[in-house]
Amino acid sequence: MSDINDLYQELILDHNRRPRNFRRIEGAARMAVGYNPLCGDRVTVYVEVEGDVVKDVSFEGSGCAISTASASLMSESLKGKTVTQAVSLFKKFHGLLTGKAAEDDEGPALGKLKVFSGVGRFPARVKCATLVWHTFDAALRQKHEKVSTE
Ligand code: ZN
């Protein structure tokens, strides 16, 4: 019964151990810094947009397993998406964790991001998982300001 949960947990642990796109993009046109004081997660997100396409997403920082795995999986999920699709994915992900899933099925599927659905049962951890997305959103809007979940 818990096979799926084990699989999900394994994926989160793997992305925490070997985070993908964990690097700085020198001279990135867009970046933002996020901080979750409840847990101490800190993340800097770098975004390169070419035309209407998210060409590259990377991050740096230190945080708990959930926040690091979330950043890693987010970076994989967003590369190659259009800006509109990226924003749509952010809304879907947020909906998944807050139990207010968007009704419409338009836009890209959550795919691997569904591993975080169980996090929704732990409100304090939701912020760990969504911090990097809020930070990406801020970077996309080129708001050069600090994002805090509080
Ligand atoms: Zn955390």
mmCIF file of N, CA and C and ligand atoms in Angstrom, residues 36 39-41 63-67 124-125 127-129, ligand 1:
data_model
loop_
_atom_site.group_PDB
_atom_site.id
_atom_site.type_symbol
_atom_site.label_atom_id
_atom_site.label_comp_id
_atom_site.label_asym_id
_atom_site.label_seq_id
_atom_site.Cartn_x
_atom_site.Cartn_y
_atom_site.Cartn_z
ATOM 1 N N ASN A 36 12.660 31.312 4.256
ATOM 2 C CA ASN A 36 11.559 30.780 5.053
ATOM 3 C C ASN A 36 12.013 30.734 6.510
ATOM 4 N N CYS A 39 11.678 27.616 9.008
ATOM 5 C CA CYS A 39 12.538 26.441 8.899
ATOM 6 C C CYS A 39 14.003 26.830 8.730
ATOM 7 N N GLY A 40 14.217 28.054 8.228
ATOM 8 C CA GLY A 40 15.582 28.496 7.982
ATOM 9 C C GLY A 40 16.048 28.258 6.558
ATOM 10 N N ASP A 41 15.123 27.888 5.676
ATOM 11 C CA ASP A 41 15.478 27.650 4.271
ATOM 12 C C ASP A 41 15.824 28.970 3.582
ATOM 13 N N GLY A 63 18.937 24.560 2.787
ATOM 14 C CA GLY A 63 17.638 24.374 3.416
ATOM 15 C C GLY A 63 17.426 22.916 3.741
ATOM 16 N N CYS A 64 16.223 22.606 4.166
ATOM 17 C CA CYS A 64 15.897 21.239 4.544
ATOM 18 C C CYS A 64 15.728 20.377 3.289
ATOM 19 N N ALA A 65 15.552 19.090 3.490
ATOM 20 C CA ALA A 65 15.422 18.150 2.370
ATOM 21 C C ALA A 65 14.260 18.519 1.461
ATOM 22 N N ILE A 66 13.143 18.918 2.047
ATOM 23 C CA ILE A 66 11.958 19.248 1.255
ATOM 24 C C ILE A 66 12.228 20.456 0.357
ATOM 25 N N SER A 67 12.834 21.496 0.925
ATOM 26 C CA SER A 67 13.050 22.711 0.141
ATOM 27 C C SER A 67 14.082 22.478 -0.967
ATOM 28 N N ALA A 124 3.399 23.431 8.054
ATOM 29 C CA ALA A 124 4.703 24.084 8.205
ATOM 30 C C ALA A 124 5.638 23.694 7.062
ATOM 31 N N ARG A 125 5.474 22.472 6.544
ATOM 32 C CA ARG A 125 6.339 21.991 5.476
ATOM 33 C C ARG A 125 5.910 22.522 4.107
ATOM 34 N N LYS A 127 5.441 25.473 3.326
ATOM 35 C CA LYS A 127 6.275 26.644 3.040
ATOM 36 C C LYS A 127 7.657 26.235 2.552
ATOM 37 N N CYS A 128 8.155 25.115 3.063
ATOM 38 C CA CYS A 128 9.452 24.611 2.602
ATOM 39 C C CYS A 128 9.376 24.258 1.111
ATOM 40 N N ALA A 129 8.259 23.653 0.720
ATOM 41 C CA ALA A 129 8.109 23.189 -0.660
ATOM 42 C C ALA A 129 7.769 24.314 -1.629
HETATM 43 ZN ZN ZN B 1 12.326 23.668 5.257
#
